[in-house]
C-alpha cells in the first residue's frame, strides 16, 4: 500500500474505524514506513489530547437547578392554554355549538332571501311562429311569425302578479326575421336530338339504304377507322346538298 | 396508583412484544414505565441517572455552560412530553442521545452557528489562552485552559462533524449507533469523523507550534 493511500486511512485507523483487512494492511505499512508512522502517532496524540480535556466541574447545585428548571418549564407549559383553548369562550362547547347553529340559520335565511328577491323572469305572452310563406318568385324559406298560441302567465296568484308589477317586464329577445330566399325555377333546356336512336340506323352507302326516321333531318354518318383496329371514330352530321358544279375535279391526266 | 398503572403498562408490553421477562426485570425499564404512568419521582430519578451525560454532550457540542444547561433542560422537557410514546423495548439512552443532539442542533441554528470556524479564524480571533506550564499554575486553571483550547478546536468543525466526533470519540458510541442517532449512514459518519480528526490534528499542531516559538 502506498503512503498517500495509507495517510488517507490514518484518521480512521487512529480511531479503530477501519475494516480488519484495511487495518492490517495499514499496520503492515507502518512497520516499514517511518513517515507514515510519525503521522499515525500524531493522530493518536490528538485523539488522546481531545479525550483528556476534562469536563467542567459541575457541582450538585448545578444539577439541582437543572432539574428544578425542567419542572418549572413543564408547569408553565401545562398552565398555558392551547391555541384552541385561547379562542374557546368561557361558556365552553355548548356556546360554540349554539353559535355555530345560529350562524348556519342566518346563512340559510340570507340565501333564501336572495333567491326570493331574485325571483323568475316572466315568460313572454307571444312568441313568433315558424309558418312559411310563398311568393311569386318561388317557394321561400319559412320564417318565424306569430303563430304559436298565446301563453298564459305561470300562476295567477297574487304574489306572481305583484312580482310582475314590481319588476319591469324584461324584453324577450326575438330571433331576427330571416330574409326571404327566392329560388329561381329551373331553366328549361332545349330539346337535344336523340343521337342514340339515330346511331342505330346506318347512313353509309356500303351498309345499304334504310329509311330515315320520320320527322328527322337526314344525318350523315361518318366512320373513321384508326390504326388501332379496336378504335373507330363515328360522328354524325346533317346531310347537306352540295351543288352539282362543286363535284370534286378529278385529274383526267 | 401509579405503580399499578405501571404494572398494567408492563403487562401490555409483555403481550405485545413477547420479551416479558427481560423487560420486566430491568430496573431501568421499570423506572421508565413508572414515569410513563405519571410518577414524578420516577422521572426525577431518570433525570438524575442521565443528567451528567446529557450535560457533557451538550457542553461538548455547544461549548458553554449556560447553553449546556438550557439544552439539557430542553432535552429533559422533550423527554417528559414524549415519554408516553416511548417503546420500552427500545434503548432509552440512544433515544435520549438523539434528543440531546437535536436540541443542540436547534440551539446552534437559532444562534446562527451552522459551520465551523476556520483554523485561521480560531487563532486570529484572539483570547486563545497561553499554554501554561504545570509548575506555575493551579490544576484547575490548567484544566480550564485545556478545555478552552479543546472547545476552540471543536469550533473549527462543522455541526455534523462535531456531532459525529463527540459521539464517536468522546462518548465512545460505535459508528453504526452514531449513524443511527444522527439519521445518517455509517460511510457518511466515517467520512465526517475522518475529516474532523484531520482538523483537530491540524489545530493541535498549530497550537503546539505556537507554544514552541515562545
Short mmCIF file of C-alpha atoms in Angstrom, two decimals, chain B residues 24-161:
data_model
loop_
_atom_site.label_atom_id
_atom_site.label_comp_id
_atom_site.label_asym_id
_atom_site.label_seq_id
_atom_site.Cartn_x
_atom_site.Cartn_y
_atom_site.Cartn_z
CA UNK B 24 -39.93 -6.61 33.39
CA UNK B 25 -36.78 -7.41 35.30
CA UNK B 26 -34.82 -4.39 34.08
CA UNK B 27 -34.91 -1.69 36.80
CA UNK B 28 -34.34 0.97 34.18
CA UNK B 29 -37.38 -0.19 32.29
CA UNK B 30 -39.46 -0.28 35.43
CA UNK B 31 -38.41 3.24 36.21
CA UNK B 32 -39.37 4.38 32.73
CA UNK B 33 -42.72 2.61 32.98
CA UNK B 34 -43.45 4.36 36.25
CA UNK B 35 -42.51 7.69 34.72
CA UNK B 36 -44.81 6.93 31.79
CA UNK B 37 -47.62 6.33 34.26
CA UNK B 38 -47.12 9.83 35.64
CA UNK B 39 -44.82 9.21 38.60
CA UNK B 40 -42.86 12.44 39.00
CA UNK B 41 -40.42 10.91 41.40
CA UNK B 42 -39.58 8.22 38.83
CA UNK B 43 -38.94 10.83 36.19
CA UNK B 44 -36.81 12.80 38.59
CA UNK B 45 -34.79 9.68 39.23
CA UNK B 46 -34.40 9.21 35.48
CA UNK B 47 -33.03 12.73 35.19
CA UNK B 48 -30.54 12.11 37.98
CA UNK B 49 -29.31 8.97 36.24
CA UNK B 50 -28.69 10.67 32.89
CA UNK B 51 -28.07 14.33 33.71
CA UNK B 52 -24.25 14.20 33.73
CA UNK B 53 -24.10 12.50 30.36
CA UNK B 54 -26.66 14.89 28.87
CA UNK B 55 -24.83 17.93 30.15
CA UNK B 56 -21.46 16.56 28.95
CA UNK B 57 -22.73 16.01 25.43
CA UNK B 58 -24.45 19.38 25.37
CA UNK B 59 -21.34 21.15 26.67
CA UNK B 60 -19.11 19.47 24.11
CA UNK B 61 -21.47 20.36 21.30
CA UNK B 62 -22.18 23.92 22.40
CA UNK B 63 -19.07 24.91 24.32
CA UNK B 64 -20.78 26.94 27.03
CA UNK B 65 -22.06 26.06 30.50
CA UNK B 66 -25.16 28.23 30.19
CA UNK B 67 -26.03 26.87 26.79
CA UNK B 68 -25.41 23.34 28.01
CA UNK B 69 -27.83 23.86 30.90
CA UNK B 70 -30.50 25.31 28.59
CA UNK B 71 -30.04 22.45 26.15
CA UNK B 72 -30.21 19.85 28.93
CA UNK B 73 -33.42 21.38 30.32
CA UNK B 74 -35.00 21.44 26.88
CA UNK B 75 -33.94 17.84 26.25
CA UNK B 76 -35.47 16.58 29.51
CA UNK B 77 -38.60 18.58 28.82
CA UNK B 78 -38.98 16.89 25.44
CA UNK B 79 -38.40 13.52 27.05
CA UNK B 80 -41.13 14.23 29.60
CA UNK B 81 -43.62 15.31 26.96
CA UNK B 82 -43.00 12.36 24.64
CA UNK B 83 -42.27 9.68 27.21
CA UNK B 84 -45.68 8.09 26.76
CA UNK B 85 -44.86 7.30 23.13
CA UNK B 86 -41.57 5.67 24.05
CA UNK B 87 -41.43 1.95 23.44
CA UNK B 88 -39.99 0.15 26.45
CA UNK B 89 -38.20 -2.32 24.20
CA UNK B 90 -36.11 0.49 22.72
CA UNK B 91 -32.83 1.75 24.07
CA UNK B 92 -33.59 4.71 26.29
CA UNK B 93 -30.01 6.03 26.17
CA UNK B 94 -29.99 6.10 22.39
CA UNK B 95 -33.33 7.87 22.36
CA UNK B 96 -32.05 10.41 24.87
CA UNK B 97 -28.87 10.96 22.87
CA UNK B 98 -30.90 11.66 19.76
CA UNK B 99 -32.99 14.22 21.59
CA UNK B 100 -29.93 15.96 23.03
CA UNK B 101 -28.23 16.14 19.64
CA UNK B 102 -31.37 17.56 18.04
CA UNK B 103 -31.81 20.13 20.80
CA UNK B 104 -28.18 21.26 20.47
CA UNK B 105 -28.56 21.47 16.73
CA UNK B 106 -31.69 23.59 17.08
CA UNK B 107 -29.94 25.87 19.56
CA UNK B 108 -26.95 26.28 17.29
CA UNK B 109 -29.18 27.15 14.35
CA UNK B 110 -31.18 29.57 16.43
CA UNK B 111 -27.98 31.32 17.44
CA UNK B 112 -26.78 31.39 13.84
CA UNK B 113 -23.94 28.91 14.16
CA UNK B 114 -24.01 26.40 11.35
CA UNK B 115 -20.50 25.82 10.06
CA UNK B 116 -17.29 25.72 11.99
CA UNK B 117 -14.75 28.50 12.15
CA UNK B 118 -11.64 28.15 10.05
CA UNK B 119 -8.26 27.39 11.60
CA UNK B 120 -7.10 30.94 10.89
CA UNK B 121 -10.19 32.43 12.47
CA UNK B 122 -9.74 30.23 15.54
CA UNK B 123 -6.25 31.68 16.07
CA UNK B 124 -6.83 35.21 14.77
CA UNK B 125 -9.88 35.83 16.93
CA UNK B 126 -7.59 36.14 19.87
CA UNK B 127 -8.21 35.30 23.52
CA UNK B 128 -6.52 31.98 23.00
CA UNK B 129 -5.09 31.01 26.39
CA UNK B 130 -1.37 30.68 26.55
CA UNK B 131 -0.27 27.15 27.24
CA UNK B 132 0.93 27.32 30.79
CA UNK B 133 3.39 25.02 32.38
CA UNK B 134 2.30 22.75 35.16
CA UNK B 135 4.83 24.17 37.61
CA UNK B 136 3.40 27.64 37.93
CA UNK B 137 -0.39 27.10 37.50
CA UNK B 138 -3.03 25.51 39.55
CA UNK B 139 -4.52 22.34 38.14
CA UNK B 140 -7.94 23.88 37.85
CA UNK B 141 -6.65 26.78 35.81
CA UNK B 142 -4.71 24.41 33.62
CA UNK B 143 -7.74 22.25 33.13
CA UNK B 144 -9.82 25.30 32.25
CA UNK B 145 -7.27 26.35 29.70
CA UNK B 146 -7.22 22.93 28.14
CA UNK B 147 -10.98 22.90 27.97
CA UNK B 148 -10.98 26.25 26.25
CA UNK B 149 -8.44 25.02 23.73
CA UNK B 150 -10.43 21.90 23.02
CA UNK B 151 -13.60 23.94 22.63
CA UNK B 152 -11.81 26.22 20.19
CA UNK B 153 -10.64 23.17 18.25
CA UNK B 154 -14.13 21.75 18.17
CA UNK B 155 -15.40 25.09 16.91
CA UNK B 156 -13.40 24.57 13.71
CA UNK B 157 -15.67 21.63 12.85
CA UNK B 158 -18.99 21.84 11.12
CA UNK B 159 -22.16 20.99 13.02
CA UNK B 160 -22.32 17.45 11.65
CA UNK B 161 -18.60 16.76 12.02
#
